[in-house]
Coordinates of C-alpha atoms in Angstrom, one line a residue:
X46 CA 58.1 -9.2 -2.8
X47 CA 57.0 -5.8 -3.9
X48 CA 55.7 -6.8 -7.0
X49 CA 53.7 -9.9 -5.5
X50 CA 52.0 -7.3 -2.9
X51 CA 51.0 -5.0 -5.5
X52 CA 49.7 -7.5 -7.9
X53 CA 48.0 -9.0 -5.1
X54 CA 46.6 -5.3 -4.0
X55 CA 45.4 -4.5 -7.6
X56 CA 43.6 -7.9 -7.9
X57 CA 42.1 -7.3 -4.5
X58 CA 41.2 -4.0 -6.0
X59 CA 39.7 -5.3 -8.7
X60 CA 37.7 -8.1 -7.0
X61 CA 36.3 -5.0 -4.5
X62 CA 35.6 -3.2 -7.8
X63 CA 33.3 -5.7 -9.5
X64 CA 31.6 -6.6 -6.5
X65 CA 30.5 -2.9 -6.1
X66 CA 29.2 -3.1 -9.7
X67 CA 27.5 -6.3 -9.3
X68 CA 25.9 -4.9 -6.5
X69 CA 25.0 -1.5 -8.0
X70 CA 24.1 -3.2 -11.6
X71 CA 21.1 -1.1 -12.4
X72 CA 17.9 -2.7 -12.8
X73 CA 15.3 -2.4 -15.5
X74 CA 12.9 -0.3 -15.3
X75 CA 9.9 -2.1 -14.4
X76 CA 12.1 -4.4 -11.4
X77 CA 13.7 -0.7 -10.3
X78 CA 10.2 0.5 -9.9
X79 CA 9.3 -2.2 -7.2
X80 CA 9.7 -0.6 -3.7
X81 CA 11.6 -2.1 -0.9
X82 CA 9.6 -0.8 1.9
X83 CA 6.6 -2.4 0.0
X84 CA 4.5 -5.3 0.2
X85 CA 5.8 -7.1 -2.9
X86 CA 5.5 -8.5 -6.0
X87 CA 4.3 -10.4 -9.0
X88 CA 6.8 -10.5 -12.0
X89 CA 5.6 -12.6 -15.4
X90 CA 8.1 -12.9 -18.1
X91 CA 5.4 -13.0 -20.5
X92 CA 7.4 -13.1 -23.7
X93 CA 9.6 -16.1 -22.4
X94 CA 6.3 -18.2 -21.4
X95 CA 4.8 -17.6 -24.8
X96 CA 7.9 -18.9 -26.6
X97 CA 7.7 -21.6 -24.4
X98 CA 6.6 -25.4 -25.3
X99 CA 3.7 -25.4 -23.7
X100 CA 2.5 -22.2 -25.9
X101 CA 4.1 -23.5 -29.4
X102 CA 0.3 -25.0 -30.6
X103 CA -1.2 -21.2 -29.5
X104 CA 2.0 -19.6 -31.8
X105 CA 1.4 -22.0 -34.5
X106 CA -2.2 -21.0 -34.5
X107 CA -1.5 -17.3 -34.2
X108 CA 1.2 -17.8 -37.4
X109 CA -1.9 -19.4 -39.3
X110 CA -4.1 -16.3 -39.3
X111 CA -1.4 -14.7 -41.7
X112 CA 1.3 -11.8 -41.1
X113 CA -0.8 -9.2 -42.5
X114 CA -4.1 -9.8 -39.7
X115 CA -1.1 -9.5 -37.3
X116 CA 0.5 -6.0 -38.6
X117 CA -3.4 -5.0 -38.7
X118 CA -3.9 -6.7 -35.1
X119 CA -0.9 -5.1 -33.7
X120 CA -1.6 -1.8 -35.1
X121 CA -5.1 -1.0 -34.1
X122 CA -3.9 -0.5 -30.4
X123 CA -0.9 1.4 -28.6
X124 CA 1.4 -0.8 -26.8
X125 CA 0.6 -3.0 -29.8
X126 CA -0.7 -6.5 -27.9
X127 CA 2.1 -8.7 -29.2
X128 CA 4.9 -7.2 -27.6
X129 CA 3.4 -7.2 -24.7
X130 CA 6.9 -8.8 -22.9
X131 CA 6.8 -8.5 -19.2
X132 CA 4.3 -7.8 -16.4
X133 CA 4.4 -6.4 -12.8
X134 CA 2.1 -6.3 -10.2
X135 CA 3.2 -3.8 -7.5
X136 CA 1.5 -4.4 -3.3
X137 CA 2.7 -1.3 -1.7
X138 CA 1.6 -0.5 1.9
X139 CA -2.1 0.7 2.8
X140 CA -1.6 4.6 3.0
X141 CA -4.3 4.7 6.0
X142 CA -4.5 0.9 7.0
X143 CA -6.7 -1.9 5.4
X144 CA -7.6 -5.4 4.6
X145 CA -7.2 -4.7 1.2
X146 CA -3.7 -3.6 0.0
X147 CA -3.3 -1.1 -2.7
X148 CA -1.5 -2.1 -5.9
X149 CA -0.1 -0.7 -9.4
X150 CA 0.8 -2.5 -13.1
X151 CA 3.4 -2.2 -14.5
X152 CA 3.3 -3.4 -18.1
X153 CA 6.8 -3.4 -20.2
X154 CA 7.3 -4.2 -23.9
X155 CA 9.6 -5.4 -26.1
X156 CA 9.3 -2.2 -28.7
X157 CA 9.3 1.4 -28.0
X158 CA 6.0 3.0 -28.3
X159 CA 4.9 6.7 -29.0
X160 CA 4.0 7.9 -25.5
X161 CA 1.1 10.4 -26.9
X162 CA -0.6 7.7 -28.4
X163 CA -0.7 5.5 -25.5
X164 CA -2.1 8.5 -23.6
X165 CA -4.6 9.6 -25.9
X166 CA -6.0 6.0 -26.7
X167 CA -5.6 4.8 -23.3
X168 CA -7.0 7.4 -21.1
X169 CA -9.1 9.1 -23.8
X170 CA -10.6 11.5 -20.8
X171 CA -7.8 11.9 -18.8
X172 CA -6.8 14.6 -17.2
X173 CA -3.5 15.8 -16.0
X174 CA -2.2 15.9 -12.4
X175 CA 1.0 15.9 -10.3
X176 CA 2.3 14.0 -7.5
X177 CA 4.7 16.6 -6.2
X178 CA 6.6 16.8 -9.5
X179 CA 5.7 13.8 -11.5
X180 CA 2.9 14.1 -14.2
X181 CA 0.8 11.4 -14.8
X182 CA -3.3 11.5 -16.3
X183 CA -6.1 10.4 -14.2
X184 CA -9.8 9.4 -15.8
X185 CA -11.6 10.3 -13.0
X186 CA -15.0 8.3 -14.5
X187 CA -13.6 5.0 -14.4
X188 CA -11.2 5.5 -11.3
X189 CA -8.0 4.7 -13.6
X190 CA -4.3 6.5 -13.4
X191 CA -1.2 6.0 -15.8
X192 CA 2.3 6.8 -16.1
X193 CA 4.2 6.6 -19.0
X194 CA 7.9 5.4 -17.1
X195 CA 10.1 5.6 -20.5
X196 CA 9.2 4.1 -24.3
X197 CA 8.7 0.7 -22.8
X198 CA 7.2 0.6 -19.8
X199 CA 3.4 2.1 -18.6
X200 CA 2.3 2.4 -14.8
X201 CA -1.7 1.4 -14.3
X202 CA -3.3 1.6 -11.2
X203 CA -6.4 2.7 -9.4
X204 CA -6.1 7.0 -9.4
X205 CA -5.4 7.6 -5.5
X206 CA -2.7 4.6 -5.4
X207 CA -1.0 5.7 -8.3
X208 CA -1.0 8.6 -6.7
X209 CA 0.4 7.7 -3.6
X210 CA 2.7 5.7 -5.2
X211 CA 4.2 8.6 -7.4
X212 CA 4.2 10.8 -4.1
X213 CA 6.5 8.3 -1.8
X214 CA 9.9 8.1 -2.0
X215 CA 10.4 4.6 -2.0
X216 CA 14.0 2.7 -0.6
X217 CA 16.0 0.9 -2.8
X218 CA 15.3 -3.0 -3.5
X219 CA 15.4 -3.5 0.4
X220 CA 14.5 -7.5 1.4
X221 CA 13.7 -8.3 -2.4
X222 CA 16.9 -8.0 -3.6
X223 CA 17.4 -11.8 -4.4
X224 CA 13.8 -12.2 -5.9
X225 CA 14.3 -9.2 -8.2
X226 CA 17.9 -11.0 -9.6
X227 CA 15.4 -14.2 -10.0
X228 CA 13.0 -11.4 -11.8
X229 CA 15.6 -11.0 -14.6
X230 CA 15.8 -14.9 -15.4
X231 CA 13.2 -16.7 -14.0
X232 CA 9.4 -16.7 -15.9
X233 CA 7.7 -15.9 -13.4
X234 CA 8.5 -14.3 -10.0
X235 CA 6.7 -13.7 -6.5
X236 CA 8.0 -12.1 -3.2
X237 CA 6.1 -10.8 -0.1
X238 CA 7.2 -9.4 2.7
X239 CA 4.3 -10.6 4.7
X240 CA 5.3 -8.6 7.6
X241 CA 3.8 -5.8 6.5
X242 CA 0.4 -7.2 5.6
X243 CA -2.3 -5.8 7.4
X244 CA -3.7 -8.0 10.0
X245 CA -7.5 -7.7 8.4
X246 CA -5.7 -9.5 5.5
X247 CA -3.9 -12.2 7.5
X248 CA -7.5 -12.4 9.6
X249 CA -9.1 -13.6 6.3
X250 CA -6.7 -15.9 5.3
X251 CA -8.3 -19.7 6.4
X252 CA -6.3 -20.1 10.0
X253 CA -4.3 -23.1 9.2
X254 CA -2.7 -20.9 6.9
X255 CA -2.1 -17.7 8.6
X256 CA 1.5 -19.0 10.2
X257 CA 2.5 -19.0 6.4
X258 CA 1.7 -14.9 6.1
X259 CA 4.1 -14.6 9.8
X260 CA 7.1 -15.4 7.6
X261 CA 9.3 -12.2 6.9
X262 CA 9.6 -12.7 3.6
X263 CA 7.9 -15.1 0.9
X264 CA 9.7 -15.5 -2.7
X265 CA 8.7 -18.1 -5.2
X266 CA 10.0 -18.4 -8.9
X267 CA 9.3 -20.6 -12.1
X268 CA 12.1 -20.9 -14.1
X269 CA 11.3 -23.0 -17.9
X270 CA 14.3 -25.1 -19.5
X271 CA 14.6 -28.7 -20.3
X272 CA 12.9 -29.1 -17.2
X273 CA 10.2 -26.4 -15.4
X274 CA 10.9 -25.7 -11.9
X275 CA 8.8 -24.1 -9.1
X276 CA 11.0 -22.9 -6.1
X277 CA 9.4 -22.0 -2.6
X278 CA 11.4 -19.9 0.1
X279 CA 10.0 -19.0 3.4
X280 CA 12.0 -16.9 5.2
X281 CA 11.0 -16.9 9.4
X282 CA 11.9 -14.6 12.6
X283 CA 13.0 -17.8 14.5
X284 CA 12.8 -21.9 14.1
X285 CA 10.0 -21.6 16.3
X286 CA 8.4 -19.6 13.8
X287 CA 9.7 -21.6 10.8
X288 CA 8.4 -25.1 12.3
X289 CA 4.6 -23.4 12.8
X290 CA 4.8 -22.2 9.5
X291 CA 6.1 -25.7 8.1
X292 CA 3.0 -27.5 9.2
X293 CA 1.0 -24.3 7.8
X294 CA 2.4 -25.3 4.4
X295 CA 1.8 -28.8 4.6
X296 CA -1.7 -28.3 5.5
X297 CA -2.0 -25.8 2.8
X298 CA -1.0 -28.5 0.4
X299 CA -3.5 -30.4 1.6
X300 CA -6.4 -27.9 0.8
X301 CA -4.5 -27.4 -2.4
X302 CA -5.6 -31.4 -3.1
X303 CA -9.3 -30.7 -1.2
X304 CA -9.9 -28.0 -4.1
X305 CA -8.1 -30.3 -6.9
X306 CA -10.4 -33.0 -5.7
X307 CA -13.7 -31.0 -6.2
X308 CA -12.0 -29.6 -9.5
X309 CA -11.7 -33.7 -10.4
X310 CA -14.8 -34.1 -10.0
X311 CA -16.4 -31.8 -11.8
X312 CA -14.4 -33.1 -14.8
X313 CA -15.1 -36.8 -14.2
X314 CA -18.9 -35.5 -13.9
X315 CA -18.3 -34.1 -17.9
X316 CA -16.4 -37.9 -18.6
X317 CA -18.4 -40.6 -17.7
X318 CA -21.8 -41.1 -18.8
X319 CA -24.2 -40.3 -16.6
X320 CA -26.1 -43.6 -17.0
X321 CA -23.6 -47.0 -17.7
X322 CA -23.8 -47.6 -21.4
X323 CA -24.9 -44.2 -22.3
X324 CA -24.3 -43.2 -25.4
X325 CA -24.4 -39.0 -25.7
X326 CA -24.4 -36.8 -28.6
X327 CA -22.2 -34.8 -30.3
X328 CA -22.6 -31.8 -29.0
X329 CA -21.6 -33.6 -25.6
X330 CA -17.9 -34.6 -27.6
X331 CA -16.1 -31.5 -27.3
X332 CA -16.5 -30.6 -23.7
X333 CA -15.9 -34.7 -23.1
X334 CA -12.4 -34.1 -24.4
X335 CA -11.5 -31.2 -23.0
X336 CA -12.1 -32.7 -19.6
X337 CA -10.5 -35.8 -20.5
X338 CA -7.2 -33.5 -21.0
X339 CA -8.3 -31.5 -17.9
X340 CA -8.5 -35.0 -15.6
X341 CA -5.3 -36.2 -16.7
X342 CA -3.7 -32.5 -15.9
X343 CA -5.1 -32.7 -12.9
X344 CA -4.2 -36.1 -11.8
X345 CA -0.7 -35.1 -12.6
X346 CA -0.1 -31.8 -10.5
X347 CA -2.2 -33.7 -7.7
X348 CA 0.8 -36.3 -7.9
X349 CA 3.2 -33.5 -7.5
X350 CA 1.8 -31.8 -4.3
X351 CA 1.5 -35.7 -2.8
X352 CA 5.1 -35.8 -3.1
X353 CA 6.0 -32.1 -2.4
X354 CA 9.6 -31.9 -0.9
X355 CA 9.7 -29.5 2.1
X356 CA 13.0 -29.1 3.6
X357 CA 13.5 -27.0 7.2
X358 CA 16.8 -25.0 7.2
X359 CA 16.8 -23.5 11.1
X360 CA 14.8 -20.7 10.2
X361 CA 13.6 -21.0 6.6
X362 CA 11.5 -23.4 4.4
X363 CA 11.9 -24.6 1.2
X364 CA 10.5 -26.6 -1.5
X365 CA 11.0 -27.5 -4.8
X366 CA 8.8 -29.2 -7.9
X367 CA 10.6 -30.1 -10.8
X368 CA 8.6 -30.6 -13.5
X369 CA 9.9 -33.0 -16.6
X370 CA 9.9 -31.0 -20.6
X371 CA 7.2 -32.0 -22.8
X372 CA 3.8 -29.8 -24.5
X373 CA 2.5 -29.3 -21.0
X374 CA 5.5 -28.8 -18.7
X375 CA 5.2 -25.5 -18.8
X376 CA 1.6 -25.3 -18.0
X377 CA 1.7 -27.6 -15.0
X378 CA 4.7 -25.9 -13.7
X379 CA 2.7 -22.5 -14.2
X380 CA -0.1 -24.6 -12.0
X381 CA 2.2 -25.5 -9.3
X382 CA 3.3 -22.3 -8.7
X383 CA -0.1 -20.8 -8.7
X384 CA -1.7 -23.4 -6.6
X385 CA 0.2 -22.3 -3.4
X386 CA -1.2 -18.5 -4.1
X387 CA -4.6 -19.2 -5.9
X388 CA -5.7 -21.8 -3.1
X389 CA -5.2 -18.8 -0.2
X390 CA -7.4 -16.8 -2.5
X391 CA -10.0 -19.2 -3.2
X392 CA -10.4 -20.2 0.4
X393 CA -10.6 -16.4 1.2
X394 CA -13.6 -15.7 -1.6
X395 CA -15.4 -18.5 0.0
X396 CA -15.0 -17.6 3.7
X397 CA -15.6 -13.8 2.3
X398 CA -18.8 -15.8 1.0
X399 CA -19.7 -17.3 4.2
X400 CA -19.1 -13.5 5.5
X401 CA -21.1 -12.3 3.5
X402 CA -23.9 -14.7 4.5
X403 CA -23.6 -14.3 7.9
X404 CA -24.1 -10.8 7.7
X405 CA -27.4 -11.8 5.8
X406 CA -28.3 -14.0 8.8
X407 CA -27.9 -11.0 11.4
X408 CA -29.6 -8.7 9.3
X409 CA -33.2 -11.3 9.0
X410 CA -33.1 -12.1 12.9
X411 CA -32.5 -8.4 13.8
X412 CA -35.6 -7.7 11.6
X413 CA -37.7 -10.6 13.1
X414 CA -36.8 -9.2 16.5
X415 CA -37.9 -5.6 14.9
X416 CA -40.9 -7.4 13.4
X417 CA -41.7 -9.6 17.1
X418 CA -41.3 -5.5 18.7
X419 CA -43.6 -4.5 16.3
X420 CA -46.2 -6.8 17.2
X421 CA -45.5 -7.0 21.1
X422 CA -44.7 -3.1 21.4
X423 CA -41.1 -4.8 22.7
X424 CA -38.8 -7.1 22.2
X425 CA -38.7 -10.5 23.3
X426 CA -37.5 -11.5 26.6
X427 CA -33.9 -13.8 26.1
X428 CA -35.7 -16.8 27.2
X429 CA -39.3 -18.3 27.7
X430 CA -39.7 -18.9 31.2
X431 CA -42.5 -20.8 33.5
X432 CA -44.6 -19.0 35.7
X433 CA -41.5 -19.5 38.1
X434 CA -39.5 -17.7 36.0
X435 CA -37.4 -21.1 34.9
X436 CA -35.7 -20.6 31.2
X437 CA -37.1 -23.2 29.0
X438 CA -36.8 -22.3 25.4
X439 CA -34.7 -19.6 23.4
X440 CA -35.7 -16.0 21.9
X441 CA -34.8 -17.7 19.0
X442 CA -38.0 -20.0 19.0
X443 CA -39.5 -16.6 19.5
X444 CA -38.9 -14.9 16.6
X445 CA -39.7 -18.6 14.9
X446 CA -42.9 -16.8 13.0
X447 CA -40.8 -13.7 12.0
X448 CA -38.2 -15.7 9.8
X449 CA -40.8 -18.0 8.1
X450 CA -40.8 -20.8 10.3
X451 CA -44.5 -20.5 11.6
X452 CA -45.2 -24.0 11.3
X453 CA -42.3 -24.9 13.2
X454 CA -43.4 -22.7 16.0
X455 CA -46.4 -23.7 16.3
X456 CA -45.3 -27.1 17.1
X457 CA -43.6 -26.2 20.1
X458 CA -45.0 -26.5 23.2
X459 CA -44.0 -23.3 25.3
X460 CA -44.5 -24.5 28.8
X461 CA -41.9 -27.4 28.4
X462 CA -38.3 -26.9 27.9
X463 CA -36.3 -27.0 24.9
X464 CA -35.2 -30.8 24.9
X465 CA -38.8 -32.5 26.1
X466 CA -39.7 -35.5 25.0
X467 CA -42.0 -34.0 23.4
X468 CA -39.9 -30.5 22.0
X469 CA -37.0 -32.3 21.5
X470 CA -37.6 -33.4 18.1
X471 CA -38.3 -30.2 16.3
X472 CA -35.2 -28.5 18.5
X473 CA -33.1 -30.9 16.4
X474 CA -34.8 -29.1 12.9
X475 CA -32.1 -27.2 11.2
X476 CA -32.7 -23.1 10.6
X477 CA -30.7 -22.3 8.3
X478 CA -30.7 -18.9 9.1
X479 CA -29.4 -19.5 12.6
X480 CA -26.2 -21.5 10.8
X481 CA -22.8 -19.6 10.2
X482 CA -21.6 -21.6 6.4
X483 CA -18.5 -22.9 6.7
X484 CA -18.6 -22.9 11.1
X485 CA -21.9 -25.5 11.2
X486 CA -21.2 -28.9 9.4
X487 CA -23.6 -31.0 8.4
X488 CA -26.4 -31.9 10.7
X489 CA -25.0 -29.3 13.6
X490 CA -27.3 -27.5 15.2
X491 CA -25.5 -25.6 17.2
X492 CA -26.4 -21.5 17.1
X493 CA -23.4 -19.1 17.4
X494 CA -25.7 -15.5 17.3
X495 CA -26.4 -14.9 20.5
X496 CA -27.5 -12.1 22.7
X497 CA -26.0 -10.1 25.7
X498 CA -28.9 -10.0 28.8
X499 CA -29.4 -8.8 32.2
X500 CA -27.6 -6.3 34.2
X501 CA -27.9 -3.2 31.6
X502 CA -27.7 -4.9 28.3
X503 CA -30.6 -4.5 25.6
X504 CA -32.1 -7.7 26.6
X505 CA -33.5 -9.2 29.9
X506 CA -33.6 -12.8 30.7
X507 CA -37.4 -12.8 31.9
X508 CA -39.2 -9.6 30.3
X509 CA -39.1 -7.9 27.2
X510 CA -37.4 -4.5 26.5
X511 CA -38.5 -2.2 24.3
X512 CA -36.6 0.4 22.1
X513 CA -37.3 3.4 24.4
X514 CA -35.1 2.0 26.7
X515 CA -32.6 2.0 24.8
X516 CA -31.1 5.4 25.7
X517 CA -27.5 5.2 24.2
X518 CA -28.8 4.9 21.0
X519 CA -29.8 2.0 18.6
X520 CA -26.7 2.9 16.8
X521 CA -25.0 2.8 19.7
X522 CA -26.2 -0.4 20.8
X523 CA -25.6 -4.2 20.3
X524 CA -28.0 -6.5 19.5
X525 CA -26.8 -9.8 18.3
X526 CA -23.1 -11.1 18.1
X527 CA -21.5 -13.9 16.8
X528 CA -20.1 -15.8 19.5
X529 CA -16.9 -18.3 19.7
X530 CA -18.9 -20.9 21.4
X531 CA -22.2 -22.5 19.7
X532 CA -25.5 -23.8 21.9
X533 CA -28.6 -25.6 20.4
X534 CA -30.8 -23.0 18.6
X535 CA -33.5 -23.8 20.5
X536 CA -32.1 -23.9 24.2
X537 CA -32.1 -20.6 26.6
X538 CA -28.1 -20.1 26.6
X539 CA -27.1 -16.6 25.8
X540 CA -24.6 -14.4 27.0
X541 CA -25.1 -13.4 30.8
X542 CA -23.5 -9.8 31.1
X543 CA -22.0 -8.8 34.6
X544 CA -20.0 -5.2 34.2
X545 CA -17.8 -7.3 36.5
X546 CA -16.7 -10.6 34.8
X547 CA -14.6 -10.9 32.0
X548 CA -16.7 -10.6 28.3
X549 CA -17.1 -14.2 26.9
X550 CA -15.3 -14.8 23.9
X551 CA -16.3 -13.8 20.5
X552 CA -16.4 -15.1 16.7
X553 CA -16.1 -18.2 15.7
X554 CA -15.4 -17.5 11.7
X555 CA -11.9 -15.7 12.1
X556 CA -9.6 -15.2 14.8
X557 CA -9.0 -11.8 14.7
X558 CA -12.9 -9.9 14.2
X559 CA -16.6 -10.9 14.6
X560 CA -19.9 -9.5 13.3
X561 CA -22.6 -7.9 15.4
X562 CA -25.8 -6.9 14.2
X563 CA -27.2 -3.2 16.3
X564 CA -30.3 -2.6 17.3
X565 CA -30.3 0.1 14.5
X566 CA -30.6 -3.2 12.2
X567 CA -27.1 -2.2 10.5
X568 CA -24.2 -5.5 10.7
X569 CA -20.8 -4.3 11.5
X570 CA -17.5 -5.9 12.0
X571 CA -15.6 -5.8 15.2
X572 CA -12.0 -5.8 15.9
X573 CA -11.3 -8.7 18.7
X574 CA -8.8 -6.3 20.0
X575 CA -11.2 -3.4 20.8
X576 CA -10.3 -1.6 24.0
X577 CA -12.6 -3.9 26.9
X578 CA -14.0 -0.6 27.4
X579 CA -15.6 0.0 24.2
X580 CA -17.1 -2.9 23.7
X581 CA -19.0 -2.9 27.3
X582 CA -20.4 0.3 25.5
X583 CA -21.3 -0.9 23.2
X584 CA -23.0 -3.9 25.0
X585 CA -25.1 -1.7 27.7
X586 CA -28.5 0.1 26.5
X587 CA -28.5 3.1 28.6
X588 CA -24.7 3.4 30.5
X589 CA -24.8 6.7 28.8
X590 CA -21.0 6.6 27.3
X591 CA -19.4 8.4 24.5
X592 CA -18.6 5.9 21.9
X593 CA -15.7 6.5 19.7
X594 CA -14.4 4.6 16.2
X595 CA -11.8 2.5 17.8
X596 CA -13.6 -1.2 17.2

């Protein structure tokens, strides 16, 4: 009996013993490097994809330009390009806030290389500094930092978050422990903890996707073997959470297929003869081909996210492709995971596009109204009235002369309203600088930039204003907004203010900020959650209040 209970004790003892290790096993440098109480991270195994089957046409070709061009190729820089073996984006968190988060590279090799070197051809201008008591160089002239971490590994970043990064202390592998364990094996790796992304950076995601960045954590992995697989976990705070965020992935597969589709056709467009029977010329063959390949590539990852398997576990999601071997399993699996992440970020240039242009809409119609106060010696009143003082056409018919629309104008007839028999026809007319991209579709005439009036703000229904009465300052002031609800362009709907009813509600493009134009002629953004205070401020002309930063 004694013997059993110590063999028994000693195996328990043992058991506790490699469990510690296996939880302690040290990581390598560049996985060790990732922060738990940051962001996340990218891993690529970029050695294992490059031996992969997919890439054996690219290695043949490489082996073909003989071994000497490769000792010479390999020798002319520091890390020498071909062993080149992993990479690793680092997201810590914004040091001072954000829509951007700050990030750092890690790049790791298969072969030691001589530190000095790397410095000295690298950084050529760098100059030395310390965070606290780690030395790293900084080329102040093209905003770059690095780190040499040991013989194998090299930190590159922007100079202040390399810096920060090297100043923090950072917890140990914290929520990404499973993803880095995936980091050693897998290809590829991603994790996010999403909670800590800053909500300008959710704001701009498109919002049918927005429940995805809720989730607490996000880890994807491509693992390459007989068969590539892509593996998707969503981790939630609750099922309530999980289920949002389950139709947020399904619709995000289908914008996934929206952009496939318009990549489709751009490669059919490069196929087919543009006339039947066509024949084209050589110089047409190549690109032909390569779209031929591109179609049928395309085709076949479109059949994958058709049949995507999404599973619900209480509180977590998860999906999984699996792709068959063969020359392009490798890059189709590469595709599937990236689709999931690129399609976020393409959807985000664009709206950041359609920004972009809607702060080039605010800018021309605050310079017509400048331009119509030029002319007038004020501005224009937020409606043209009847000698009874009845609103029958928009400021925005106004300024009609001031944004290139003359002729326009002058067909209106100002003494009828908006929608006349007679009016109505060139109300319907579509100004495309009154149009928000991506908010107006087709054939919508509908106007979100509207204006505050009456009771203290810049504008008054009936009668022009002019910029001496603007007493807070036209810094101060707003001029145009971008409003949730739309109105025909041409009809006298604006924004009645009363210092005693709730503000209407703003922005139509994002959920979380709107645009403004001030009567300055400068277009900023505005934070939806602004203190109600603030943002009356900012509305009045002459309520004489001390306006702070906080919107």
């Amino acid at each position: 009996m004694h013997t059993s209970l110590r063999a028994i004790l000693i195996t328990a003892l043992a058991i506790a013993c490699l469990s510690s290790a296996r939880a302690d096993e040290k990581l390598p440098t560049d996985l060790a490097a990732v922060p738990g109480d940051g962001i996340g991270f990218i891993h690529i195994r970029v050695g294992e994809v490059l031996q992969g089957e997919a890439m054996k046409p690219v290695r043949q070709l490489l082996e073909k330009a003989g071994p000497k061009a490769l000792k010479a190729f390999n020798e002319r820089f520091v890390p020498a390009p071909l062993s080149i073996d992993r990479l690793t984006l680092i997201i810590i968190k914004p040091d001072q806030g954000g829509p951007e988060p700050p990030f750092v590279f890690i790049v790791g090799t298969s072969k030691p290389f001589d530190a000095s070197k790397v410095i000295s051809a690298g950084l050529p201008r760098a100059q030395e500094q310390k965070a606290g008591d780690v030395k790293y160089y900084v080329d102040s002239e093209n905003d770059l930092a690095m780190k040499v971490l040991d013989d194998r590994h090299l930190l590159l970043g922007p100079s202040s978050t390399v810096a920060q990064y090297l100043s923090s202390k950072p917890m140990g592998s914290g929520p990404f422990r499973e993803a880095l364990r995936d980091a050693q094996t897998k290809a590829a790796t991603i994790a996010l903890n999403s909670s800590l992304l800053p909500g300008e950076a959710i704001a701009e995601l498109p919002p049918p996707l927005q429940p995805l960045a809720r989730a607490k954590l996000i880890h994807a992995s491509l693992d390459i073997g007989k068969e590539s697989k892509v593996d998707l976990r969503l981790h939630f705070a609750d099922v309530e959470a999980a289920k949002a965020g389950e139709g947020a992935l399904r619709e995000g597969v289908g914008m996934a297929r929206e952009e496939l589709k318009k990549i489709k056709k751009e490669a059919e467009d490069k196929v087919y003869a543009k006339k039947p029977g066509e024949i084209s010329p050589y110089a047409d063959l190549p690109e032909a081909a390569v779209a031929l390949i591109a179609l049928g590539a395309i085709t076949q990852l479109d059949e994958y996210l058709q049949n995507l398997p999404v599973k619900r576990e209480e509180s977590a999601l998860h999906a999984t492709v699996t792709i068959p071997s063969g020359p392009y399993g490798t890059l189709l699996a590469t595709a599937a995971l990236g689709t999931g992440f690129a399609i976020p970020a393409v959807q985000k240039v664009r709206m950041a596009a359609a920004r972009s242009q809607s702060q080039n809409n605010l800018k021309q119609i605050a310079l017509a109204l400048h331009n119509y106060h030029s002319a007038y010696d004020q501005f224009p009143a937020a409606a043209i009235c009847d000698k009874n003082g009845k609103p029958l056409l928009s400021w925005r018919v106004a300024i009609l002369p001031y944004i290139e629309q003359d002729n326009l104008y002058k067909q209106f007839k100002l003494d009828e309203p908006w929608d006349s028999e007679h009016n109505k026809k060139f109300s319907d007319v579509l100004i495309k600088v009154y149009q928000i991209p991506g908010v107006n579709k087709p054939g919508d005439n509908l106007c979100y930039y509207r204006v505050f009036h009456s009771k203290g703000a810049i504008f008054d229904l009936r009668k022009g204003t002019r910029i001496q009465d603007i007493s807070d300052g036209t810094s101060n002031t707003i001029m145009i907004v971008e409003a949730a609800d739309g109105v025909p362009w041409a009809k006298p709907d604006d924004l009645e203010y009363d210092p005693e009813k709730p503000l209407p509600k703003l922005g139509k493009q994002y959920p979380e900020i709107f645009q403004a134009a001030f009567a300055d002629g400068s277009v900023r953004v505005i934070q939806k959650k602004a203190p109600e205070k603030t943002l009356r401020a900012l509305i009045t002309r002459g309520g004489g209040e001390v306006i702070g930063n906080d919107f």
